[in-house]
Coordinates of C-alpha atoms in Angstrom, one line a residue:
Chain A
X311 CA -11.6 -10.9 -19.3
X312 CA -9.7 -12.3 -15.9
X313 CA -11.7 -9.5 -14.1
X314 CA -15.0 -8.3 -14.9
X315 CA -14.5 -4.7 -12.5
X316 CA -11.7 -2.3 -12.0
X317 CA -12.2 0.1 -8.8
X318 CA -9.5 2.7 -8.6
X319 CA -8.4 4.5 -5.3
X320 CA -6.1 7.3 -5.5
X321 CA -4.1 10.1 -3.9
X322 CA -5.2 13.6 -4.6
X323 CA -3.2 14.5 -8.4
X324 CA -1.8 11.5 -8.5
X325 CA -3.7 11.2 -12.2
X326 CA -5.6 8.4 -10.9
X327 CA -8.1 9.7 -12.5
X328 CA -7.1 9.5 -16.3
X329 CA -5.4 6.6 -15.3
X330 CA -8.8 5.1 -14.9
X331 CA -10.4 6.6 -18.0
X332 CA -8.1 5.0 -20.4
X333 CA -8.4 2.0 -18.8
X334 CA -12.3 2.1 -19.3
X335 CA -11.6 3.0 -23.3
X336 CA -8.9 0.6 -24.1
X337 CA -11.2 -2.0 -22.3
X338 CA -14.2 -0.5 -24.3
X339 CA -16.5 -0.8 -21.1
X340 CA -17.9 2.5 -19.1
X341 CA -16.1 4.9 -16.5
X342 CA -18.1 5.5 -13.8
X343 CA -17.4 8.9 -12.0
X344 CA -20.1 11.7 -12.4
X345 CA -22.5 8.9 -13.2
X346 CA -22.8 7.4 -9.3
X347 CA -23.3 10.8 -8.5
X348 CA -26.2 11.7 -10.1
X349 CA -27.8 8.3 -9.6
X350 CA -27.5 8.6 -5.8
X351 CA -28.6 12.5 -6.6
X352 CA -32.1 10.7 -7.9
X353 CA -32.3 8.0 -5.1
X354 CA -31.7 10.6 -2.6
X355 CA -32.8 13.8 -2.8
X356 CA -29.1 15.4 -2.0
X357 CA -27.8 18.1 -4.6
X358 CA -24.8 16.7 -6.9
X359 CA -22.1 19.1 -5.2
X360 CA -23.0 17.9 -1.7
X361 CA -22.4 14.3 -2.4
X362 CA -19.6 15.1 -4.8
X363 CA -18.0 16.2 -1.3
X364 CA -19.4 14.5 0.7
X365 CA -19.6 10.7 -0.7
X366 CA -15.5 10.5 -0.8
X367 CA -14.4 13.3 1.9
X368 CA -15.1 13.3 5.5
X369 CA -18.1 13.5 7.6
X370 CA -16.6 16.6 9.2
X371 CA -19.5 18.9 8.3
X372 CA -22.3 20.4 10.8
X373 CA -25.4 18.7 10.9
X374 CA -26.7 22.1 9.0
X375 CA -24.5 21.3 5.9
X376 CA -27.3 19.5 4.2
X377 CA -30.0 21.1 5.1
X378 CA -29.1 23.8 2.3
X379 CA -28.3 20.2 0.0
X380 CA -31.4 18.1 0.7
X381 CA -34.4 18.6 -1.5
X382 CA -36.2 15.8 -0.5
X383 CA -38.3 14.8 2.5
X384 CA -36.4 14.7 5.6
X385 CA -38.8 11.2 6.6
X386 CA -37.0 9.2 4.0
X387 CA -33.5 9.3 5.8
X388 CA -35.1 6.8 8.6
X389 CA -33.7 7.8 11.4
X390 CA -30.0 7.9 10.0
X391 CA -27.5 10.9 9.6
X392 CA -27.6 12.8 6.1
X393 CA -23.6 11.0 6.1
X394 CA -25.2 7.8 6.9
X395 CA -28.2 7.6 4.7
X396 CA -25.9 8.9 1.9
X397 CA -23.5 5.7 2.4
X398 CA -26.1 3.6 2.7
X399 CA -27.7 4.8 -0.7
X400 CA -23.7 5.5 -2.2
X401 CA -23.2 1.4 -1.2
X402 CA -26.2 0.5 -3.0
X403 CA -25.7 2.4 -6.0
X404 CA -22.0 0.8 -6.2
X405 CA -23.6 -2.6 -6.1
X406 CA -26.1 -2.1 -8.7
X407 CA -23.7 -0.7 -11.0
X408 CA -21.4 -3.5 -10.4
X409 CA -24.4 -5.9 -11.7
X410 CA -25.0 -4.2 -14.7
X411 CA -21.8 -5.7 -15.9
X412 CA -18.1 -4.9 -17.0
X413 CA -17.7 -1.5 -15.5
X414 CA -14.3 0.7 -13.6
X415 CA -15.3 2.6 -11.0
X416 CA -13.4 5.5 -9.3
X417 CA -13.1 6.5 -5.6
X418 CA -16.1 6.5 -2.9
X419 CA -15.0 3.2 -1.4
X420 CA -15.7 0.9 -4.0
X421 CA -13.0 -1.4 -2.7
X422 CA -14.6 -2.4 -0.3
X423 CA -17.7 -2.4 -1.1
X424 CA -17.1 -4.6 -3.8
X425 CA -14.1 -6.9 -1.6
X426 CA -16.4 -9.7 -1.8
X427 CA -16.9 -10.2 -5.6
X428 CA -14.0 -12.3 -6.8
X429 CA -14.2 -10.6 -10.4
X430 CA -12.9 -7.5 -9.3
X431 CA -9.6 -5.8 -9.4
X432 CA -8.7 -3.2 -7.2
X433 CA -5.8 -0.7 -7.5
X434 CA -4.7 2.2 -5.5
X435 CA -2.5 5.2 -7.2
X436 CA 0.1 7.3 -5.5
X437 CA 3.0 9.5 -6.2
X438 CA 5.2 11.9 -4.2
X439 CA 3.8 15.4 -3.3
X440 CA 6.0 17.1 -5.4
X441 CA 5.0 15.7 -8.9
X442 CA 1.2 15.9 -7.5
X443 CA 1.4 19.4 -6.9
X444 CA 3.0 19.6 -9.9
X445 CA 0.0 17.8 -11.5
X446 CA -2.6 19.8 -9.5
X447 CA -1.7 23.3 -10.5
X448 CA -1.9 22.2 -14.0
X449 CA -5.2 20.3 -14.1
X450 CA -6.9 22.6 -11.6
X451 CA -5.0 25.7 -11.1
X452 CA -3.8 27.7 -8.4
X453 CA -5.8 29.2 -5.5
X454 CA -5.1 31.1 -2.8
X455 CA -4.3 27.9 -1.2
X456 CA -0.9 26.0 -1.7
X457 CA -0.9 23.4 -3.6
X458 CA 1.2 21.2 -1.0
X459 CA -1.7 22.2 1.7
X460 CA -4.4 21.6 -1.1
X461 CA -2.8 17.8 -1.4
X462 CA -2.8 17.2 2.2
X463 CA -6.6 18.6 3.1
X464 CA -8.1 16.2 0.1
X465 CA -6.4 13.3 1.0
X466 CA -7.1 13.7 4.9
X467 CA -10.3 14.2 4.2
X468 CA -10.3 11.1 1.9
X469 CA -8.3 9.0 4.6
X470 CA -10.8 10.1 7.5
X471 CA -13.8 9.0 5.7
X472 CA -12.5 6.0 4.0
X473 CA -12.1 5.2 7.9
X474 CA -14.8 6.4 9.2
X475 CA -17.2 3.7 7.2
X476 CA -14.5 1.1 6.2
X477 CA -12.7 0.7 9.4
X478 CA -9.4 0.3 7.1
X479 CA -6.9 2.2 6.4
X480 CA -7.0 4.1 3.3
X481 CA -4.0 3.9 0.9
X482 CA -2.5 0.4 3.1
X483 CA -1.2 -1.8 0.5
X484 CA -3.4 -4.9 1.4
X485 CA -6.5 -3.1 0.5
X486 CA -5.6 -3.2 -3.1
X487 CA -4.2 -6.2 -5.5
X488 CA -1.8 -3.7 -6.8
X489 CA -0.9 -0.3 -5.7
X490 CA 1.3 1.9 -8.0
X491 CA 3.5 5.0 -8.1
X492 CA 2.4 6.6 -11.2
X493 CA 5.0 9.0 -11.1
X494 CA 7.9 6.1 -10.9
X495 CA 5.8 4.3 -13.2
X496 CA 4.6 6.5 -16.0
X497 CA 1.1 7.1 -16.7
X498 CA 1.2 4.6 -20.1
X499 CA 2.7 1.7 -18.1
X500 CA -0.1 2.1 -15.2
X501 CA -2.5 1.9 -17.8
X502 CA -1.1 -1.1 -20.1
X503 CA -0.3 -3.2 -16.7
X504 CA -3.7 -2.4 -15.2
X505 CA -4.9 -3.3 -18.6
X506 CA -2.8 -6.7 -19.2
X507 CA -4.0 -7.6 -16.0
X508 CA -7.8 -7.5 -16.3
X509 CA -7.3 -8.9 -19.6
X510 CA -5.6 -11.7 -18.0
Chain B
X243 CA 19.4 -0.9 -15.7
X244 CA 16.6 2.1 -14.9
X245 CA 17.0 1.2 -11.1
X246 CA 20.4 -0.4 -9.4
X247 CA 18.9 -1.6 -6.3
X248 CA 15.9 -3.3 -5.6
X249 CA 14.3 -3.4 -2.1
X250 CA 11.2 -5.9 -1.4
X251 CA 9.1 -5.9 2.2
X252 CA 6.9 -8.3 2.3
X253 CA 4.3 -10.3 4.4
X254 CA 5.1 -13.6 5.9
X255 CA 4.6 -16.1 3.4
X256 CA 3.2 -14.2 0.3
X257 CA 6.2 -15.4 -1.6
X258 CA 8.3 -12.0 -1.7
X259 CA 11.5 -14.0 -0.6
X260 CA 11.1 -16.5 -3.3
X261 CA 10.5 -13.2 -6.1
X262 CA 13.2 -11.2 -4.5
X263 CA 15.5 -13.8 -4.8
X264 CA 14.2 -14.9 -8.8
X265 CA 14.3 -10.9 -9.8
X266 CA 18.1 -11.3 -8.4
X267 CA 18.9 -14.5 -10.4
X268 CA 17.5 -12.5 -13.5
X269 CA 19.0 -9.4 -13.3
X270 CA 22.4 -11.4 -12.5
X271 CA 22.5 -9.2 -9.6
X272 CA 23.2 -10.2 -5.7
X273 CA 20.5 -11.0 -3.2
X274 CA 21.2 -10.0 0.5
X275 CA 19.3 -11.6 2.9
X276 CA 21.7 -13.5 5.5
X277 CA 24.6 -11.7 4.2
X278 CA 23.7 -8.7 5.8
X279 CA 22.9 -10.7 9.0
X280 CA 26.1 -11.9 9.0
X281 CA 28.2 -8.6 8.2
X282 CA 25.8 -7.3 11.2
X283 CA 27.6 -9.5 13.3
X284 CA 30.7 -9.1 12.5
X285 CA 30.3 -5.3 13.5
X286 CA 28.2 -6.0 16.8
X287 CA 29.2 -9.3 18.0
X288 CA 25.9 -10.0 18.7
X289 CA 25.3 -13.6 17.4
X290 CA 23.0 -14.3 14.0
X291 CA 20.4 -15.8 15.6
X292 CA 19.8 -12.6 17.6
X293 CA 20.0 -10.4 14.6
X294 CA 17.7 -12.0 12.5
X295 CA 14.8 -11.7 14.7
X296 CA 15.8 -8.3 15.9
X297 CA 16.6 -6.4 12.8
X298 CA 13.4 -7.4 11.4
X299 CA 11.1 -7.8 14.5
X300 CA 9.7 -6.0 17.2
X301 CA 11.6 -4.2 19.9
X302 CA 9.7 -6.6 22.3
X303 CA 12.3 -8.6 24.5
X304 CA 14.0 -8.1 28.0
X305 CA 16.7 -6.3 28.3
X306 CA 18.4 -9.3 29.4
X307 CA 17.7 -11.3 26.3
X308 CA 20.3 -9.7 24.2
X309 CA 22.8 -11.0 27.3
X310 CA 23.1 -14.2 26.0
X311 CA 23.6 -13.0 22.6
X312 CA 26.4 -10.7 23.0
X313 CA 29.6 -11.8 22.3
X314 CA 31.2 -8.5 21.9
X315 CA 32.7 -5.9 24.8
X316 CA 29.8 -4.0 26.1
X317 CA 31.5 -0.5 25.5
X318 CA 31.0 -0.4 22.5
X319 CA 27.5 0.2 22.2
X320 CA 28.5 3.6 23.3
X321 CA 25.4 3.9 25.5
X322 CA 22.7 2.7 23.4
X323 CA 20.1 -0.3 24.0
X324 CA 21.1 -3.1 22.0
X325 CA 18.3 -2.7 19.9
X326 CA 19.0 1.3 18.9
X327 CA 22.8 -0.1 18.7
X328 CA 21.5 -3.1 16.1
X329 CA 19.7 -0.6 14.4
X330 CA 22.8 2.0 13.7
X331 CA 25.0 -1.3 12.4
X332 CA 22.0 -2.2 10.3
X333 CA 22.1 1.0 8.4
X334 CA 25.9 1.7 8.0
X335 CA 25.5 -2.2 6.7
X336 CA 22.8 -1.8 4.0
X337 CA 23.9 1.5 3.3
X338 CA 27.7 0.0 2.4
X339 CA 26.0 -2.7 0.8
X340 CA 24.1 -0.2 -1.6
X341 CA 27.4 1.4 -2.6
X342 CA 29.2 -1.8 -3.7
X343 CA 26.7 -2.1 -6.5
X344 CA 23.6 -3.6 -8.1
X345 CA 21.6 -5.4 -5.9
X346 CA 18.6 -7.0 -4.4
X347 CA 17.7 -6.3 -0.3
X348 CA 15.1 -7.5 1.4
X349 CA 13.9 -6.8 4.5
X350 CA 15.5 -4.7 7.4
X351 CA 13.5 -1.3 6.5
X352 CA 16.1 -1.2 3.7
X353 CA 13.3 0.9 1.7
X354 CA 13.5 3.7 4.5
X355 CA 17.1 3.6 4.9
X356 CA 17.7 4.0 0.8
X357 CA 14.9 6.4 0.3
X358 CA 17.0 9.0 -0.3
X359 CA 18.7 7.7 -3.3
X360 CA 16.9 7.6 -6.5
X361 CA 18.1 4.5 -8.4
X362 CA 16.5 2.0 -6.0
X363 CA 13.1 0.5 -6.4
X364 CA 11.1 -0.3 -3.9
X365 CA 8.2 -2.8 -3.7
X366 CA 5.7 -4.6 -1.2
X367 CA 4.6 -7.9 -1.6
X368 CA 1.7 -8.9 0.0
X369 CA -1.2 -11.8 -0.5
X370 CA -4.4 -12.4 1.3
X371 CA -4.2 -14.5 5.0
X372 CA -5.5 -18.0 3.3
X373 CA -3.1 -17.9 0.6
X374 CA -0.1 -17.1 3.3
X375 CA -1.3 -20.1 5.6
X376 CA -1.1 -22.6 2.9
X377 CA 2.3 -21.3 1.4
X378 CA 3.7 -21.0 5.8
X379 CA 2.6 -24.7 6.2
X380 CA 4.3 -25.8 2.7
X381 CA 7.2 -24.1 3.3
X382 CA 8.1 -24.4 6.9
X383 CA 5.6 -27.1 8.2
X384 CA 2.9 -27.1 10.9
X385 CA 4.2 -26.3 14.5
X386 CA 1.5 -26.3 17.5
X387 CA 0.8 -22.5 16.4
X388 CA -1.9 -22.2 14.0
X389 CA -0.8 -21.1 10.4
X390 CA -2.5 -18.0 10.8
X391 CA -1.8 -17.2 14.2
X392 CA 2.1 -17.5 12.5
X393 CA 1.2 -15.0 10.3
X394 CA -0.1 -12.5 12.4
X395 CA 2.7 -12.8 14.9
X396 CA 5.5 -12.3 12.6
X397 CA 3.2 -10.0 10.6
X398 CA 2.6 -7.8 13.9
X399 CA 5.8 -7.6 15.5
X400 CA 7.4 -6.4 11.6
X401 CA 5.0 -3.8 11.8
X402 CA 6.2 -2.8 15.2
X403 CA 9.7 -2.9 14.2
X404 CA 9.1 -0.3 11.2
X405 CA 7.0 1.8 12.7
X406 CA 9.4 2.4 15.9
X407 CA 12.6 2.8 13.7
X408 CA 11.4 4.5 10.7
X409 CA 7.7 6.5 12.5
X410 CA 5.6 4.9 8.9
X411 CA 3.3 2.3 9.1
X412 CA 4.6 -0.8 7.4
X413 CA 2.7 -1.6 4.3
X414 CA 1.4 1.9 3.4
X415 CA 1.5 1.8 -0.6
X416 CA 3.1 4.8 -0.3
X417 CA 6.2 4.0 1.2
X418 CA 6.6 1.9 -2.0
X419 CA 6.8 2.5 -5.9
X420 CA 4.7 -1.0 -6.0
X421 CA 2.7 -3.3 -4.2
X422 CA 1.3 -6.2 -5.2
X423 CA -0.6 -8.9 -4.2
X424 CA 1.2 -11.9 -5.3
X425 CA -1.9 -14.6 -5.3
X426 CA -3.8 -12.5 -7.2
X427 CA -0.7 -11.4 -9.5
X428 CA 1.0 -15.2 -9.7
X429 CA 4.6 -15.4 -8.7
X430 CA 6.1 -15.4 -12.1
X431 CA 4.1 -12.3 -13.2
X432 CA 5.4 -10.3 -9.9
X433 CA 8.8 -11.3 -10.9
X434 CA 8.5 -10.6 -14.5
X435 CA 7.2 -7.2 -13.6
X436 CA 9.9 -6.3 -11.4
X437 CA 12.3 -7.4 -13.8
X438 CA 11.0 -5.1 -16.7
X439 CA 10.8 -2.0 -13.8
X440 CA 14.4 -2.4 -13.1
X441 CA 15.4 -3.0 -16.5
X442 CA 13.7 0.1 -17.7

């Protein structure tokens, strides 16, 4: 293959998601999503759902927050903020995965993280609000909250932390190799270019 | 064709000219570049030189620059700096432009002055700063400026320009359908890809 990795950044329903998956199975190598949670659960100490949240969304929790979510000893954090610690663990658990060989990972920064292997491909996945809202209320259902307003909280909350530890901007085009409008595009296409391309 | 108009922004010197004006050739289609320059100064009087750095670059100059530049009666502005002024020609232009037909634009915010139709594409071309350097000096020489000082000039003041006319931030993936990196994609494969997009 041309690239080894595939990291995929996207928007909120954008189906960056899938997109990703049947990347990982046409490729044949693993899709890892759930997986980086529960190995930085293990390193940690943090429950699943808090660094579910907290790994990709902002640090805009009180310093309380994990006190409900940490199971482990509170000496083990060194000194560092529960957000801080968790990025620090989050960054090497990216890295280690990213050793073990072929590999697409989703979200949680692992753009950058990974910006200095050359083997890896990085691609961002957008669309307009409309078709994502469109998308949300069918994957996820509706709650009491718009589905426009749903949209906009994620993805601020994406864009703040992807900030907050980057110092990029999240969703700017030269973070990525190739950044794509999968409603413009099609879901098949994404996949078969992103495909084509690590194939080389 | 899926799409009648194609609009590329791009980063000085990743090449976006060169695969604007190839997708053109292919498609059998017309490239604007200097042709809007030129029907920009037909309208304003203002000479080309002036145009080309203003419609694309920042709003950064002395009132008195655009002094030296102005050929035509100074009523006509109808109250507006020459800069707002340029900017209302340069949208009646591109718009006109887009009505004749098929067509490639590049440059000149075209992407946020066509956004509201839905038969244009609209793609960012991008490539990483060492890449850019080597192409700048290849293609327009050395000059006492360092390549990459070049790049970050023309780069910045581009930025500066979109973001006061249109209130985006130039180079956000999603004020595009695509981006792409074109070291990391190769010229030919950016151009093939467009090609295939607009064809549909």
């Amino acid at each position: 293959m041309a690239y080894n990795i595939l990291t995929v950044s996207r928007e909120f329903g954008s189906g960056g998601h899938s997109i990703a998956e049947k990347v990982a199975k046409r490729l044949e190598i693993p899709f890892y999503d759930r997986e980086i949670v529960d190995k930085i659960a293990v390193e940690t100490g943090f429950s699943p759902e808090f660094i579910a949240e907290e790994s990709e969304y902002a640090k805009s929790r009180s310093i309380f927050a994990y006190a409900f979510a940490f199971k482990g000893a509170p000496g083990i954090m060194g000194g560092l903020s529960p957000w801080d610690y968790l990025w620090t663990v989050q960054k090497k658990v990216i890295l280690e995965v990213a050793e073990k060989g072929p590999c697409v990972i989703i979200g949680r920064c692992a753009d950058h993280i990974l910006k200095d292997r050359n083997d890896v491909l990085h691609v961002f996945i957008h669309a307009d609000k409309e078709y994502r809202a469109e998308r949300v209320i069918t994957h996820y259902g509706e709650t009491d909250t718009p589905a426009l307003k749903r949209l906009e909280e994620k993805d601020g909350k994406r864009g703040y932390h992807y900030r907050h530890f980057t110092d990029k901007v999240w969703g700017m085009s030269q973070n990525y190799h190739l950044s794509l409008d999968s409603h413009v595009m099609g879901e098949e296409r994404c996949v078969d270019l992103i495909v084509d391309l690590m194939r080389g």
